[in-house]
mmCIF file of C-alpha atoms in Angstrom:
data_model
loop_
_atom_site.group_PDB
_atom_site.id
_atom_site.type_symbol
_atom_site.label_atom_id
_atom_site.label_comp_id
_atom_site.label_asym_id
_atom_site.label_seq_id
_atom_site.Cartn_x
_atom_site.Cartn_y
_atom_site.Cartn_z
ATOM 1 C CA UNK A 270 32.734 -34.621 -10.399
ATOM 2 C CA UNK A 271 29.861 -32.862 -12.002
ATOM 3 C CA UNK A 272 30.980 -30.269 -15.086
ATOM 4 C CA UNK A 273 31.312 -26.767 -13.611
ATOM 5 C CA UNK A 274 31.830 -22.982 -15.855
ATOM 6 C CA UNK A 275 35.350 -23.541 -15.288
ATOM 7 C CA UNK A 276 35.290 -26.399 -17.646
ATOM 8 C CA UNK A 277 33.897 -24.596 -20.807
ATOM 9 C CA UNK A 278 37.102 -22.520 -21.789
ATOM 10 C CA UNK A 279 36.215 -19.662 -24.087
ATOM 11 C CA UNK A 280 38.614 -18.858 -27.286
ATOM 12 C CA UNK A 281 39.064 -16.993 -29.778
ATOM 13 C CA UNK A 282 39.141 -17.585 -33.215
ATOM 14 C CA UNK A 283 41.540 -16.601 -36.302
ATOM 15 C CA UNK A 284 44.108 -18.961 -35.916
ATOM 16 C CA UNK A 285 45.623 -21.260 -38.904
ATOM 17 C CA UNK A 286 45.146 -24.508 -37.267
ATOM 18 C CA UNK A 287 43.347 -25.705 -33.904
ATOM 19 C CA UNK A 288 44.998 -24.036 -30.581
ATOM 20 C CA UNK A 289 47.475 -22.162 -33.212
ATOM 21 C CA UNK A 290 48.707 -19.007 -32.148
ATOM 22 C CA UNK A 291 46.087 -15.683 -32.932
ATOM 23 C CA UNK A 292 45.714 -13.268 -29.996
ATOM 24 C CA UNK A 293 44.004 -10.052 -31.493
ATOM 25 C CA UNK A 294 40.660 -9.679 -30.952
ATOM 26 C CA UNK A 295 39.577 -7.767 -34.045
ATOM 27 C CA UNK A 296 40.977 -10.567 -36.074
ATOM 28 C CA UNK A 297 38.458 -13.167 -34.090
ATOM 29 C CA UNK A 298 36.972 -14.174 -37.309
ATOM 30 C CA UNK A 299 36.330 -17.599 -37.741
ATOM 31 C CA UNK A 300 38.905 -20.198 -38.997
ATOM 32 C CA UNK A 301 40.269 -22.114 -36.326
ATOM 33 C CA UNK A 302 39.837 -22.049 -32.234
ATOM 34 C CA UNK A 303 43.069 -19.575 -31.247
ATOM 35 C CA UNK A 304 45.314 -21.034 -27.979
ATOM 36 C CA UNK A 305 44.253 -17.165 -26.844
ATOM 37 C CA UNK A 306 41.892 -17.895 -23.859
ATOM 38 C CA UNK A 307 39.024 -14.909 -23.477
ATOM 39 C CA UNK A 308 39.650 -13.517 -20.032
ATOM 40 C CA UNK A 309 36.267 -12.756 -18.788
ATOM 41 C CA UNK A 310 35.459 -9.471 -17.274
ATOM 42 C CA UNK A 311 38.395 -7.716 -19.278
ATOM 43 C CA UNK A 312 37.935 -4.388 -21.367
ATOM 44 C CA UNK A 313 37.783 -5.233 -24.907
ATOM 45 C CA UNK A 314 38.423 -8.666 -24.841
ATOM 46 C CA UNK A 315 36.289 -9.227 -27.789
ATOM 47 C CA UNK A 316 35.018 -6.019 -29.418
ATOM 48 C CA UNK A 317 36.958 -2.803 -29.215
ATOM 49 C CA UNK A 318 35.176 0.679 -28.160
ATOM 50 C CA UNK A 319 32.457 2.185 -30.112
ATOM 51 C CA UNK A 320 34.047 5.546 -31.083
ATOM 52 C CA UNK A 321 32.383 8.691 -31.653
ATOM 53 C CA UNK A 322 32.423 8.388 -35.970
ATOM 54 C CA UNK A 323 31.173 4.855 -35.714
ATOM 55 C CA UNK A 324 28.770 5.987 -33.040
ATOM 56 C CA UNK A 325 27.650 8.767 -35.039
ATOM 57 C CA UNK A 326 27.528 6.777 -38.550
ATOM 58 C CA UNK A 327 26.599 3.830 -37.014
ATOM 59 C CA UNK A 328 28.536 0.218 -37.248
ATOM 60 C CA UNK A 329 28.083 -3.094 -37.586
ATOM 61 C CA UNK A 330 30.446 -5.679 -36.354
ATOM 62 C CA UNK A 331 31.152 -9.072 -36.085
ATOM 63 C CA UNK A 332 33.237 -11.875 -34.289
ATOM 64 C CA UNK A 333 33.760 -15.230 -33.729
ATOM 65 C CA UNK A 334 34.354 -17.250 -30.640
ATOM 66 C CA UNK A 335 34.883 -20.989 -29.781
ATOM 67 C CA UNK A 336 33.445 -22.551 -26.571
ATOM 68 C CA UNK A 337 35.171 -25.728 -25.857
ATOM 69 C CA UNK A 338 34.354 -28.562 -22.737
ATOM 70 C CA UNK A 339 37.615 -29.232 -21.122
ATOM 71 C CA UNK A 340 36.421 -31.569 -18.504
ATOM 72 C CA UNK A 341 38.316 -34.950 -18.374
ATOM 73 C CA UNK A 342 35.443 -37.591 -19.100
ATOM 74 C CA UNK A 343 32.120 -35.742 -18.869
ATOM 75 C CA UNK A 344 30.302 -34.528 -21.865
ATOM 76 C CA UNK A 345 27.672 -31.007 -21.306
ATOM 77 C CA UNK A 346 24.312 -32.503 -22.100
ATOM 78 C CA UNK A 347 21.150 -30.813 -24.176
ATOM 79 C CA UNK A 348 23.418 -28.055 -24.360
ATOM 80 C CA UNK A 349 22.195 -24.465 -24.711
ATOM 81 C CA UNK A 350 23.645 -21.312 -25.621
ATOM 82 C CA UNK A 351 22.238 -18.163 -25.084
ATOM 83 C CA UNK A 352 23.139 -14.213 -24.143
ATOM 84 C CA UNK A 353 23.064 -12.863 -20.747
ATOM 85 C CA UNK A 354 24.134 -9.251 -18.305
ATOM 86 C CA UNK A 355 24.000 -7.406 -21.541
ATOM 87 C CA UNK A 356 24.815 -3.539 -21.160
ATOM 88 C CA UNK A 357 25.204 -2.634 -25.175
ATOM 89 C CA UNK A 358 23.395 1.086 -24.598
ATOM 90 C CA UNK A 359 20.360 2.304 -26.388
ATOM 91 C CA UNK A 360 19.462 2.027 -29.729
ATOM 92 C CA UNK A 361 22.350 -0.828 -29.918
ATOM 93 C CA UNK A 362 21.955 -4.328 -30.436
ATOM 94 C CA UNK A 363 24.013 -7.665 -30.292
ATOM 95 C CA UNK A 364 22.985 -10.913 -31.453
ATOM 96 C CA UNK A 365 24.484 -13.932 -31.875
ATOM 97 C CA UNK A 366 24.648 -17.493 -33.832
ATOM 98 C CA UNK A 367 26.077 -20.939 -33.214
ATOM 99 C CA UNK A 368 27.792 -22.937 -35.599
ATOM 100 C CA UNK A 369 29.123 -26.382 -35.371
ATOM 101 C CA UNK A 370 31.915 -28.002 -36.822
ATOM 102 C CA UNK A 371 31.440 -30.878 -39.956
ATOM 103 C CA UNK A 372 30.782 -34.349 -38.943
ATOM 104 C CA UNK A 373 33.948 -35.655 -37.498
ATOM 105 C CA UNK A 374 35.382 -32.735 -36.820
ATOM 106 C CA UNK A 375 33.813 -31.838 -33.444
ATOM 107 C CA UNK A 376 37.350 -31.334 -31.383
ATOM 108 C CA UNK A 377 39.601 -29.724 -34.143
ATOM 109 C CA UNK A 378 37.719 -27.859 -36.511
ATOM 110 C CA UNK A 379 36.885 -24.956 -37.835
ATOM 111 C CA UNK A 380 34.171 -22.104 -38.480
ATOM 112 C CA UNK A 381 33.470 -20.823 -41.638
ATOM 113 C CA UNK A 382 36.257 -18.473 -43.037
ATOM 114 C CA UNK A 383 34.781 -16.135 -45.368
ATOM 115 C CA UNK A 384 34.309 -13.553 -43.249
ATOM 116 C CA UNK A 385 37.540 -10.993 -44.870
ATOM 117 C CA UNK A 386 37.114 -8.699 -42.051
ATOM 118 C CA UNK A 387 34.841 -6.981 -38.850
ATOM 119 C CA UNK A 388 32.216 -5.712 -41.213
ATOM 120 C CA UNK A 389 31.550 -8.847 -43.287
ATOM 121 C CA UNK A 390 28.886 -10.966 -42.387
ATOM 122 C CA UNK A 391 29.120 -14.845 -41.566
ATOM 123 C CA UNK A 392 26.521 -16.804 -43.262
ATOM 124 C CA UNK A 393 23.864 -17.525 -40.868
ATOM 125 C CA UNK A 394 20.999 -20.355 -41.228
ATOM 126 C CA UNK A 395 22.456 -22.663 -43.084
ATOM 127 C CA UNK A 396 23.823 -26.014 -42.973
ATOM 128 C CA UNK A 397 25.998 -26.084 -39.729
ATOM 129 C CA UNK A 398 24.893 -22.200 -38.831
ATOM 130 C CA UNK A 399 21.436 -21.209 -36.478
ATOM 131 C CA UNK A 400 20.236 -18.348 -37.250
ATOM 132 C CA UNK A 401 20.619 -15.068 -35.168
ATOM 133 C CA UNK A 402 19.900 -14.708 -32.039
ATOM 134 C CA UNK A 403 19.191 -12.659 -28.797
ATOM 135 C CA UNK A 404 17.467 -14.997 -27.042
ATOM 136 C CA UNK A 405 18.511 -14.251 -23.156
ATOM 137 C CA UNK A 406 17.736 -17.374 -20.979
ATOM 138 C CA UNK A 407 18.930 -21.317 -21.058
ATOM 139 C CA UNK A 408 15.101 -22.036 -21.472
ATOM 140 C CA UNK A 409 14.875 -20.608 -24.983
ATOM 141 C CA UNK A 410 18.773 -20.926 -25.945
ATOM 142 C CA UNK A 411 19.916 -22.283 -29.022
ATOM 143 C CA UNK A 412 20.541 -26.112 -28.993
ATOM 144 C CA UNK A 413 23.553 -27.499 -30.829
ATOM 145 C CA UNK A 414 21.666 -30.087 -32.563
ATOM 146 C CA UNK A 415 22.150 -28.429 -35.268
ATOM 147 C CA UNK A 416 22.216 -30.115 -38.738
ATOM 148 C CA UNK A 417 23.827 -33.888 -38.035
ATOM 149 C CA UNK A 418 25.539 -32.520 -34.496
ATOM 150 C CA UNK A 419 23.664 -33.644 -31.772
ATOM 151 C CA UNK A 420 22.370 -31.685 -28.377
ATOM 152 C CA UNK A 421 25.809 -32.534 -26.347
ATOM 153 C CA UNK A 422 29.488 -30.596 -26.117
ATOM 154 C CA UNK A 423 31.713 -33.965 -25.310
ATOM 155 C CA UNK A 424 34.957 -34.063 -23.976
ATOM 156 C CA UNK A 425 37.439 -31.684 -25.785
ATOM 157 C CA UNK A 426 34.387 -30.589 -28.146
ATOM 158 C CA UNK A 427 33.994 -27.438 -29.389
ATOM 159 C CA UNK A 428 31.417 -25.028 -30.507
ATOM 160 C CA UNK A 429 31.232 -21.622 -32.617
ATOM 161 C CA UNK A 430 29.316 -18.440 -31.943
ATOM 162 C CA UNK A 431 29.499 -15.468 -33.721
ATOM 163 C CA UNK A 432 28.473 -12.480 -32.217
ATOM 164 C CA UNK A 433 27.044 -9.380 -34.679
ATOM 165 C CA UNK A 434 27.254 -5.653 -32.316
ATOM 166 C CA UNK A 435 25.140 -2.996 -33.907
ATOM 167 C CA UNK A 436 25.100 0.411 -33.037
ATOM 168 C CA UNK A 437 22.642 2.605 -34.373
ATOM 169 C CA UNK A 438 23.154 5.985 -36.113
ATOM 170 C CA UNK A 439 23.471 8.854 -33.554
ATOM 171 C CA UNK A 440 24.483 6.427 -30.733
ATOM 172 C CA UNK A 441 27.119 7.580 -27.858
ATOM 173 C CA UNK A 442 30.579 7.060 -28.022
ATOM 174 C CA UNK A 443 30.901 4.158 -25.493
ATOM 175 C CA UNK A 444 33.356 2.051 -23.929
ATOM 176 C CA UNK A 445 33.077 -1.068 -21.113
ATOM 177 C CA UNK A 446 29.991 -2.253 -23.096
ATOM 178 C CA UNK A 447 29.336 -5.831 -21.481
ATOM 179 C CA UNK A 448 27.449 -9.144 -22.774
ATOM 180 C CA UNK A 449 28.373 -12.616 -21.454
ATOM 181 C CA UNK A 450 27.587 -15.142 -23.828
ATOM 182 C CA UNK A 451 26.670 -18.312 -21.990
ATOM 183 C CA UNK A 452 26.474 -22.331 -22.304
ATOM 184 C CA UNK A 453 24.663 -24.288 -19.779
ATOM 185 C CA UNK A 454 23.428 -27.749 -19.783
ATOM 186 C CA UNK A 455 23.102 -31.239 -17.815
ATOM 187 C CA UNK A 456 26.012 -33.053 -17.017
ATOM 188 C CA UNK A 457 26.436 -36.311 -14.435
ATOM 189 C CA UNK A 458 26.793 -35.861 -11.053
#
């Protein structure tokens, strides 16, 4: 049977080994894929609400999620991620990155883990890191051929993306604000 959405969990990130235990959103870092699976359509399952002093000051944010193929013997090929049903508000942005894990690491490891906390910055194009993102179809996604990975998500592989949420100076206050980040490719019928 052909891959379907269902087998691309969504994690997050944060934990001190693969699937350890990290469920708080805010500390969705980087490090290690959490056992905490991202339950889609939920209020701040990633990023928190945009209060009125960061909306005022204006904020910049980060996290880090893993994407990983769960189906039993098919691999996602010339895989793509990209952004889509974004709803950030105006004068806001969100972009995003991929990052792969090292060379023989592809089902256990980890993202980069210098990022001390929601306002640092991941390193972004370079070495196992694309650069950021908005792109918002498959057609112009970002391909995880990245350094020596190559363009498929195999069984139990997984895959990074960090996700940077601006909001300009003077913004609203603002809560439910929606993105879905998304991986498609071909699989085997």
């Amino acid at each position: 049977m052909a891959i379907v959405a269902a087998d691309i969990k969504k994690y997050l990130t944060g934990a001190s080994s693969d699937g350890g235990t990290q469920s708080d959103p805010d500390a969705s870092l980087g490090g290690f894929r959490s056992s905490t699976v991202i339950t889609d359509d939920s209020d701040n399952n990633i990023f928190d609400d945009v209060s009125g002093a960061e909306a005022s000051a204006g904020d910049t944010e980060y996290r880090c999620i893993c994407l990983k193929n769960e189906h039993d013997t098919l691999e996602l090929q010339n895989a793509k991620v990209y952004m889509a049903d974004s709803d950030i508000g105006s004068g806001n942005t969100l972009s995003f990155a991929v990052e792969v894990p090292a060379a023989g690491s592809e089902t256990n490891g980890s993202a980069q883990t210098a990022v001390a906390n929601e306002a640092t910055a991941p390193t972004v194009n370079s070495g196992n890191v694309s650069d950021w993102s908005t792109v918002t179809t498959f057609a112009g996604g970002v391909a995880l051929n990245i350094n020596a990975h190559d363009a498929n998500l195999g069984v139990d592989e997984i895959v990074y993306v960090w996700i940077k949420r601006v909001i300009g100076p003077g913004a609203a206050a603002a809560s439910g604000v929606n993105f879905t980040i998304r991986i498609e490719g071909d699989t085997a019928a």
